[in-house]
Amino acid sequence: MSALISPDADPITLEWFTAGKAFALATVVDTLGSAPMPVGSTMAVGPDGSALGSVSGGCVEGAVYESACEIRDSGIPRLETFGYTDAEGFAVGLTCGGTVTVLVQRIDRDTFPDYDLLLRKAAQDRAVAWATALPGHPESAAAQLIRTPDSPPPDALPPFEGAVARVVDTMLSVGVTGTRTLPGATPARLFVRSLTPAPKLVIIGATAHAAALSRLGRCLGMHVTVCDPRPVFATPQRFPDAHEVVRTWPHHYLSETRLDAATAVCVLTHDTKVDVPALMAAFDTPAGYIGAMGSLTTHHDRLRRLRAAGATPRQIARLHSPIGLDLGARSPQDIALSILAEIVSSRTGASGTPLTRSAYQSAAR
């Protein structure tokens, strides 16, 4: 499931909201250069002073906390910007050298009456976006807008709200979070947080490697499914971290399940009567990552079988095999780490090379 802060923190803030207790949300709305946390990272400060989540990984957390306590009580939202210069090395700021802008605002039934709707949609793994006009616009105090794919069309809304809705709908459709400027006589800057369903991780094969991969995949916020036709091995008890364990032939499951570009399919069997049909079915989906475990010998034999089954060169080019990055992994846990590292690298388009090497190359220029 998706979450505003985290799956553990969101229910706590919902309890505060339902009880009529005001709290503060601090949200990273913009970054420049190197920043420890991405845009959309959120910290909540409760009525009791407790803090949930993070906006900086620690370097400016104290200053944000103080602002959040103040704004929780005053109700006046504020933008806080934190940067770094050599002269400020020991002052409050980002030691990583970047700049981060944080929106701090009070949340209660008056300032954000649909806050509970936002969290409930996210908990249901429904696509939902929250838009707020940043301080400085005449209508900023009223602009807390929730949009889902089935919301009323923008043209049916009041002018300002409709203009906001058009921007939000576009960003939600591609899962983008960030700040946008709304043109007009008085330009409005909007922050839009898109919460989209958790990416799917489909694991084929009820193996020890699958158990380790399901555990790490869940830690990364993925919706994990383990699929295997053998009822003795495909049980919830063997895979407690999987959201679902499906006992059927994997190619049937893949053919009947809606997958998208955010889906990763990992075939961890060593059985050609399972993995070849499963891969052929996966090729017919828009899954963004398709990988298969095995040695180089297994890999070459699998390619031969896939071609014999009718796989095209374009389909085979989508296959990550042998699966994972070269970490020298041997244990199921290490192999699971190498697989997820490759999934993340594939999603972001990053090289997967050590950052240390990149730093030395940058310094040598």
Coordinates of C-alpha atoms in Angstrom, one line a residue:
M1 CA 0.0 0.0 0.0
S2 CA 1.1 3.6 -0.5
A3 CA 1.4 6.1 2.4
L4 CA 1.8 9.8 3.0
I5 CA 4.4 9.4 5.7
S6 CA 4.7 5.6 6.1
P7 CA 2.4 2.6 6.6
D8 CA 3.1 2.7 10.3
A9 CA 2.9 6.5 10.8
D10 CA -0.2 7.3 8.8
P11 CA -2.7 5.5 11.1
I12 CA -1.3 7.4 14.1
T13 CA -1.9 10.8 12.4
L14 CA -5.4 9.6 11.4
E15 CA -6.1 8.9 15.1
W16 CA -5.1 12.5 15.9
F17 CA -7.3 13.8 13.1
T18 CA -10.3 11.7 14.1
A19 CA -10.0 12.7 17.7
G20 CA -10.0 16.4 16.7
K21 CA -6.4 17.0 17.7
A22 CA -4.3 19.4 15.6
F23 CA -0.9 18.4 14.4
A24 CA 1.7 19.7 12.0
L25 CA 3.0 18.3 8.7
A26 CA 6.4 19.3 7.3
T27 CA 6.8 18.3 3.7
V28 CA 9.8 18.6 1.4
V29 CA 8.4 20.6 -1.6
D30 CA 11.6 21.4 -3.5
T31 CA 15.2 20.5 -3.6
L32 CA 18.3 21.9 -5.3
G33 CA 21.5 20.0 -5.7
S34 CA 22.3 17.2 -3.3
A35 CA 19.6 16.6 -0.7
P36 CA 19.2 13.7 1.7
M37 CA 15.5 13.1 1.2
P38 CA 13.4 13.4 -2.0
V39 CA 10.6 15.8 -2.7
G40 CA 7.4 14.6 -0.9
S41 CA 9.2 13.3 2.2
T42 CA 7.1 14.2 5.2
M43 CA 7.4 14.5 9.0
A44 CA 4.5 14.9 11.3
V45 CA 4.6 16.5 14.8
G46 CA 1.7 15.4 17.0
P47 CA -0.3 17.2 19.7
D48 CA 1.9 15.5 22.2
G49 CA 5.1 16.6 20.6
S50 CA 6.0 13.2 19.1
A51 CA 7.6 13.2 15.7
L52 CA 6.9 10.7 12.9
G53 CA 8.8 10.5 9.6
S54 CA 11.7 12.5 8.3
V55 CA 12.5 15.4 5.9
S56 CA 16.3 15.5 6.0
G57 CA 17.8 12.4 7.4
G58 CA 18.8 14.3 10.5
C59 CA 20.7 17.5 9.5
V60 CA 17.9 20.0 9.8
E61 CA 15.3 17.9 11.6
G62 CA 15.6 19.8 14.8
A63 CA 14.9 23.2 13.2
V64 CA 11.9 21.8 11.3
Y65 CA 10.6 20.2 14.5
E66 CA 10.7 23.6 16.2
S67 CA 8.9 25.3 13.3
A68 CA 6.3 22.5 13.3
C69 CA 5.5 22.9 17.0
E70 CA 5.0 26.6 16.5
I71 CA 2.8 26.3 13.4
R72 CA 0.8 23.4 14.9
D73 CA -0.3 26.0 17.6
S74 CA -0.5 29.1 15.4
G75 CA -2.1 27.6 12.3
I76 CA -0.1 29.9 10.0
P77 CA 1.7 27.9 7.3
R78 CA 5.2 28.7 6.3
L79 CA 7.9 27.8 3.8
E80 CA 11.3 27.1 5.4
T81 CA 14.5 26.9 3.2
F82 CA 17.7 25.3 4.4
G83 CA 21.0 25.4 2.5
Y84 CA 24.7 25.2 3.2
T85 CA 27.8 27.5 2.8
D86 CA 31.3 27.0 4.2
A87 CA 30.6 29.7 6.7
E88 CA 27.6 27.8 8.0
G89 CA 29.2 24.5 8.4
F90 CA 28.3 24.2 12.1
A91 CA 25.0 26.1 11.8
V92 CA 21.6 24.6 11.0
G93 CA 21.8 23.5 7.4
L94 CA 22.5 20.7 4.9
T95 CA 25.9 19.3 5.2
C96 CA 25.5 17.6 1.9
G97 CA 25.7 20.9 0.1
G98 CA 22.2 21.1 -1.3
T99 CA 19.1 23.3 -0.6
V100 CA 15.8 22.0 0.6
T101 CA 12.5 23.8 0.9
V102 CA 10.0 22.5 3.5
L103 CA 6.3 23.4 3.7
V104 CA 5.1 23.4 7.3
Q105 CA 1.4 23.5 8.0
R106 CA -1.2 22.7 10.6
I107 CA -3.6 19.8 9.9
D108 CA -7.0 19.6 11.5
R109 CA -10.6 19.5 10.5
D110 CA -10.7 23.1 9.6
T111 CA -7.5 23.4 7.6
F112 CA -7.7 20.0 5.8
P113 CA -11.2 18.5 6.2
D114 CA -10.5 15.7 3.7
Y115 CA -7.2 14.5 5.3
D116 CA -8.9 11.2 6.4
L117 CA -10.0 10.6 2.8
L118 CA -6.5 11.0 1.5
L119 CA -5.1 8.4 4.0
R120 CA -7.9 6.0 3.4
K121 CA -7.5 6.1 -0.3
A122 CA -3.8 5.5 0.1
A123 CA -4.3 2.6 2.5
Q124 CA -6.6 1.0 0.0
D125 CA -3.8 1.2 -2.6
R126 CA -5.9 3.6 -4.7
A127 CA -4.3 6.3 -6.8
V128 CA -4.8 9.6 -5.0
A129 CA -3.2 13.1 -5.1
W130 CA -3.2 15.9 -2.6
A131 CA -2.6 19.5 -3.8
T132 CA -2.0 22.5 -1.7
A133 CA -1.3 26.1 -2.7
L134 CA 2.0 27.3 -1.2
P135 CA 1.8 30.4 1.1
G136 CA 1.7 33.7 -0.7
H137 CA -1.4 33.2 -2.9
P138 CA -4.8 34.8 -1.8
E139 CA -6.5 31.4 -2.1
S140 CA -3.8 29.3 -0.6
A141 CA -5.5 28.8 2.7
A142 CA -8.5 27.2 0.9
A143 CA -6.5 25.1 -1.5
Q144 CA -6.4 21.6 0.0
L145 CA -7.6 19.5 -2.9
I146 CA -7.9 15.7 -3.1
R147 CA -8.1 14.1 -6.6
T148 CA -8.5 10.5 -7.7
P149 CA -8.9 9.1 -11.3
D150 CA -12.7 9.1 -10.7
S151 CA -13.0 12.7 -9.3
P152 CA -15.5 15.1 -11.0
P153 CA -14.1 16.7 -14.2
P154 CA -12.2 20.0 -13.6
D155 CA -14.7 21.9 -15.7
A156 CA -17.4 21.1 -13.1
L157 CA -15.4 22.9 -10.3
P158 CA -15.1 26.6 -9.4
P159 CA -12.5 28.4 -11.6
F160 CA -9.5 28.3 -9.2
E161 CA -10.2 24.8 -8.0
G162 CA -10.7 23.6 -11.6
A163 CA -7.4 25.0 -12.7
V164 CA -5.7 23.2 -9.8
A165 CA -7.5 20.0 -10.6
R166 CA -6.2 20.0 -14.2
V167 CA -2.6 20.3 -13.0
V168 CA -3.2 17.6 -10.3
D169 CA -4.8 15.2 -12.7
T170 CA -1.9 15.4 -15.1
M171 CA 0.6 14.8 -12.4
L172 CA -1.3 11.9 -10.8
S173 CA -1.7 10.2 -14.2
V174 CA 2.1 9.7 -14.3
G175 CA 2.7 9.5 -10.6
V176 CA 4.7 12.7 -10.3
T177 CA 5.2 14.6 -7.0
G178 CA 6.5 18.2 -7.1
T179 CA 5.8 21.9 -7.3
R180 CA 4.1 23.6 -10.2
T181 CA 3.2 27.2 -11.0
L182 CA -0.4 27.9 -12.0
P183 CA -0.6 30.9 -14.4
G184 CA -3.0 33.7 -13.8
A185 CA -3.2 37.3 -12.7
T186 CA -1.8 36.2 -9.4
P187 CA 0.4 33.1 -10.2
A188 CA -0.1 30.3 -7.6
R189 CA 2.6 27.9 -6.7
L190 CA 1.2 24.4 -6.0
F191 CA 2.6 21.4 -4.3
V192 CA 1.2 18.1 -5.5
R193 CA 1.8 14.8 -3.7
S194 CA 0.9 11.9 -5.9
L195 CA 0.3 8.6 -4.0
T196 CA 0.1 5.7 -6.4
P197 CA -0.4 2.0 -5.8
A198 CA 2.6 0.1 -4.5
P199 CA 4.7 -1.4 -7.3
K200 CA 4.1 -5.1 -7.7
L201 CA 6.7 -7.8 -7.2
V202 CA 5.6 -11.1 -8.6
I203 CA 7.9 -14.0 -7.6
I204 CA 7.6 -17.2 -9.5
G205 CA 8.7 -20.2 -7.4
A206 CA 8.2 -21.1 -3.7
T207 CA 11.9 -21.3 -2.8
A208 CA 14.2 -20.1 -0.1
H209 CA 15.3 -17.3 -2.4
A210 CA 11.7 -16.3 -2.9
A211 CA 11.2 -16.1 0.9
A212 CA 14.2 -13.7 1.2
L213 CA 13.1 -11.7 -1.9
S214 CA 9.6 -11.3 -0.6
R215 CA 10.9 -10.0 2.8
L216 CA 13.2 -7.4 1.2
G217 CA 10.6 -6.5 -1.4
R218 CA 8.1 -5.7 1.3
C219 CA 10.6 -3.6 3.1
L220 CA 10.9 -1.5 -0.1
G221 CA 7.2 -0.9 -0.1
M222 CA 6.3 -3.4 -2.9
H223 CA 3.2 -5.4 -3.1
V224 CA 4.5 -9.0 -3.1
T225 CA 2.9 -12.0 -4.7
V226 CA 4.5 -15.5 -4.6
C227 CA 3.1 -17.9 -7.2
D228 CA 3.8 -21.6 -7.4
P229 CA 1.6 -24.6 -8.6
R230 CA 2.7 -26.8 -5.7
P231 CA 0.3 -26.5 -2.7
V232 CA 2.7 -28.1 -0.3
F233 CA 5.3 -25.4 -0.8
A234 CA 3.2 -22.4 -1.7
T235 CA 1.8 -21.5 1.8
P236 CA 1.4 -18.3 3.8
Q237 CA 3.3 -19.9 6.6
R238 CA 6.4 -20.3 4.3
F239 CA 6.0 -16.8 3.0
P240 CA 4.7 -14.6 5.8
D241 CA 6.0 -11.4 4.2
A242 CA 4.1 -11.9 0.9
H243 CA 0.8 -10.0 0.6
E244 CA -0.6 -13.0 -1.3
V245 CA 0.5 -16.6 -2.1
V246 CA -1.1 -18.0 -5.2
R247 CA -1.2 -21.7 -5.9
T248 CA -1.6 -22.0 -9.6
W249 CA 0.6 -22.3 -12.7
P250 CA 2.5 -19.1 -13.1
H251 CA 1.7 -18.6 -16.8
H252 CA -2.0 -18.7 -16.0
Y253 CA -1.6 -16.2 -13.2
L254 CA 0.5 -13.8 -15.3
S255 CA -2.0 -14.0 -18.2
E256 CA -5.0 -13.3 -15.9
T257 CA -3.5 -10.5 -13.7
R258 CA -3.2 -6.8 -14.6
L259 CA 0.4 -5.8 -14.5
D260 CA 1.9 -2.4 -15.3
A261 CA 5.3 -0.8 -16.1
A262 CA 6.1 -0.6 -12.4
T263 CA 5.8 -4.4 -12.0
A264 CA 8.8 -6.6 -11.5
V265 CA 8.5 -10.3 -12.4
C266 CA 11.2 -12.6 -10.9
V267 CA 11.3 -16.2 -12.0
L268 CA 13.3 -18.1 -9.4
T269 CA 12.5 -21.7 -10.5
H270 CA 14.9 -24.1 -12.2
D271 CA 12.2 -26.0 -13.9
T272 CA 11.8 -25.5 -17.6
K273 CA 8.2 -26.6 -17.6
V274 CA 7.5 -23.7 -15.2
D275 CA 9.9 -20.9 -16.1
V276 CA 9.7 -20.9 -19.9
P277 CA 5.8 -20.7 -20.0
A278 CA 6.0 -18.1 -17.2
L279 CA 8.5 -15.9 -19.1
M280 CA 6.5 -16.2 -22.3
A281 CA 3.4 -15.0 -20.4
A282 CA 5.5 -12.2 -18.8
F283 CA 6.6 -11.0 -22.2
D284 CA 3.0 -10.4 -23.1
T285 CA 2.6 -7.9 -20.2
P286 CA 3.9 -4.4 -19.8
A287 CA 6.0 -5.4 -16.7
G288 CA 9.0 -3.0 -16.4
Y289 CA 11.4 -5.7 -15.2
I290 CA 11.5 -9.4 -16.0
G291 CA 14.3 -11.5 -14.5
A292 CA 15.2 -15.2 -14.3
M293 CA 17.6 -17.0 -12.0
G294 CA 20.2 -19.4 -13.1
S295 CA 23.8 -20.0 -14.1
L296 CA 25.2 -19.0 -17.4
T297 CA 24.7 -22.6 -18.6
T298 CA 21.0 -22.4 -17.5
H299 CA 20.7 -19.0 -19.1
H300 CA 21.9 -20.2 -22.5
D301 CA 19.7 -23.3 -22.4
R302 CA 16.7 -21.1 -21.4
L303 CA 17.3 -18.7 -24.3
R304 CA 17.3 -21.7 -26.7
R305 CA 14.0 -22.9 -25.2
L306 CA 12.4 -19.4 -25.3
R307 CA 13.3 -19.1 -29.0
A308 CA 11.8 -22.5 -29.7
A309 CA 8.7 -21.4 -27.9
G310 CA 8.4 -18.4 -30.2
A311 CA 10.0 -15.6 -28.2
T312 CA 11.1 -12.7 -30.4
P313 CA 14.5 -10.9 -30.1
R314 CA 12.7 -7.8 -28.7
Q315 CA 11.1 -10.0 -26.0
I316 CA 14.3 -11.7 -25.1
A317 CA 16.0 -8.3 -24.9
R318 CA 13.7 -7.5 -22.0
L319 CA 15.0 -10.4 -20.0
H320 CA 17.4 -9.9 -17.1
S321 CA 19.2 -13.2 -16.9
P322 CA 21.1 -14.3 -14.9
I323 CA 19.1 -12.2 -12.6
G324 CA 20.6 -9.5 -10.3
L325 CA 23.7 -7.4 -10.0
D326 CA 27.1 -9.0 -9.6
L327 CA 27.6 -8.7 -5.8
G328 CA 29.3 -12.1 -5.4
A329 CA 26.1 -13.2 -3.7
R330 CA 25.7 -16.7 -2.4
S331 CA 23.1 -16.8 0.3
P332 CA 19.4 -16.3 -0.5
Q333 CA 19.5 -13.0 1.4
D334 CA 22.4 -11.7 -0.6
I335 CA 20.9 -12.9 -3.8
A336 CA 17.6 -11.2 -2.9
L337 CA 19.6 -7.9 -2.3
S338 CA 21.3 -8.2 -5.7
I339 CA 18.0 -8.8 -7.4
L340 CA 16.3 -5.8 -5.8
A341 CA 19.4 -3.6 -6.5
E342 CA 19.0 -4.5 -10.2
I343 CA 15.2 -3.7 -10.1
V344 CA 15.9 -0.3 -8.6
S345 CA 18.7 0.4 -11.1
S346 CA 16.4 -0.7 -13.9
R347 CA 13.6 1.6 -12.7
T348 CA 15.8 4.7 -12.3
G349 CA 18.1 4.1 -15.2
A350 CA 21.2 4.4 -13.0
S351 CA 24.4 2.5 -13.8
G352 CA 24.7 0.5 -10.6
T353 CA 28.4 1.4 -10.3
P354 CA 29.8 2.2 -6.8
L355 CA 29.3 5.9 -5.8
T356 CA 32.9 5.9 -4.6
R357 CA 34.1 5.4 -8.2
S358 CA 31.8 8.1 -9.4
A359 CA 33.2 10.5 -6.8
Y360 CA 36.8 9.8 -7.9
Q361 CA 36.0 10.3 -11.5
S362 CA 34.2 13.6 -10.7
A363 CA 37.2 14.8 -8.7
A364 CA 39.6 13.9 -11.5
R365 CA 37.8 16.1 -14.0

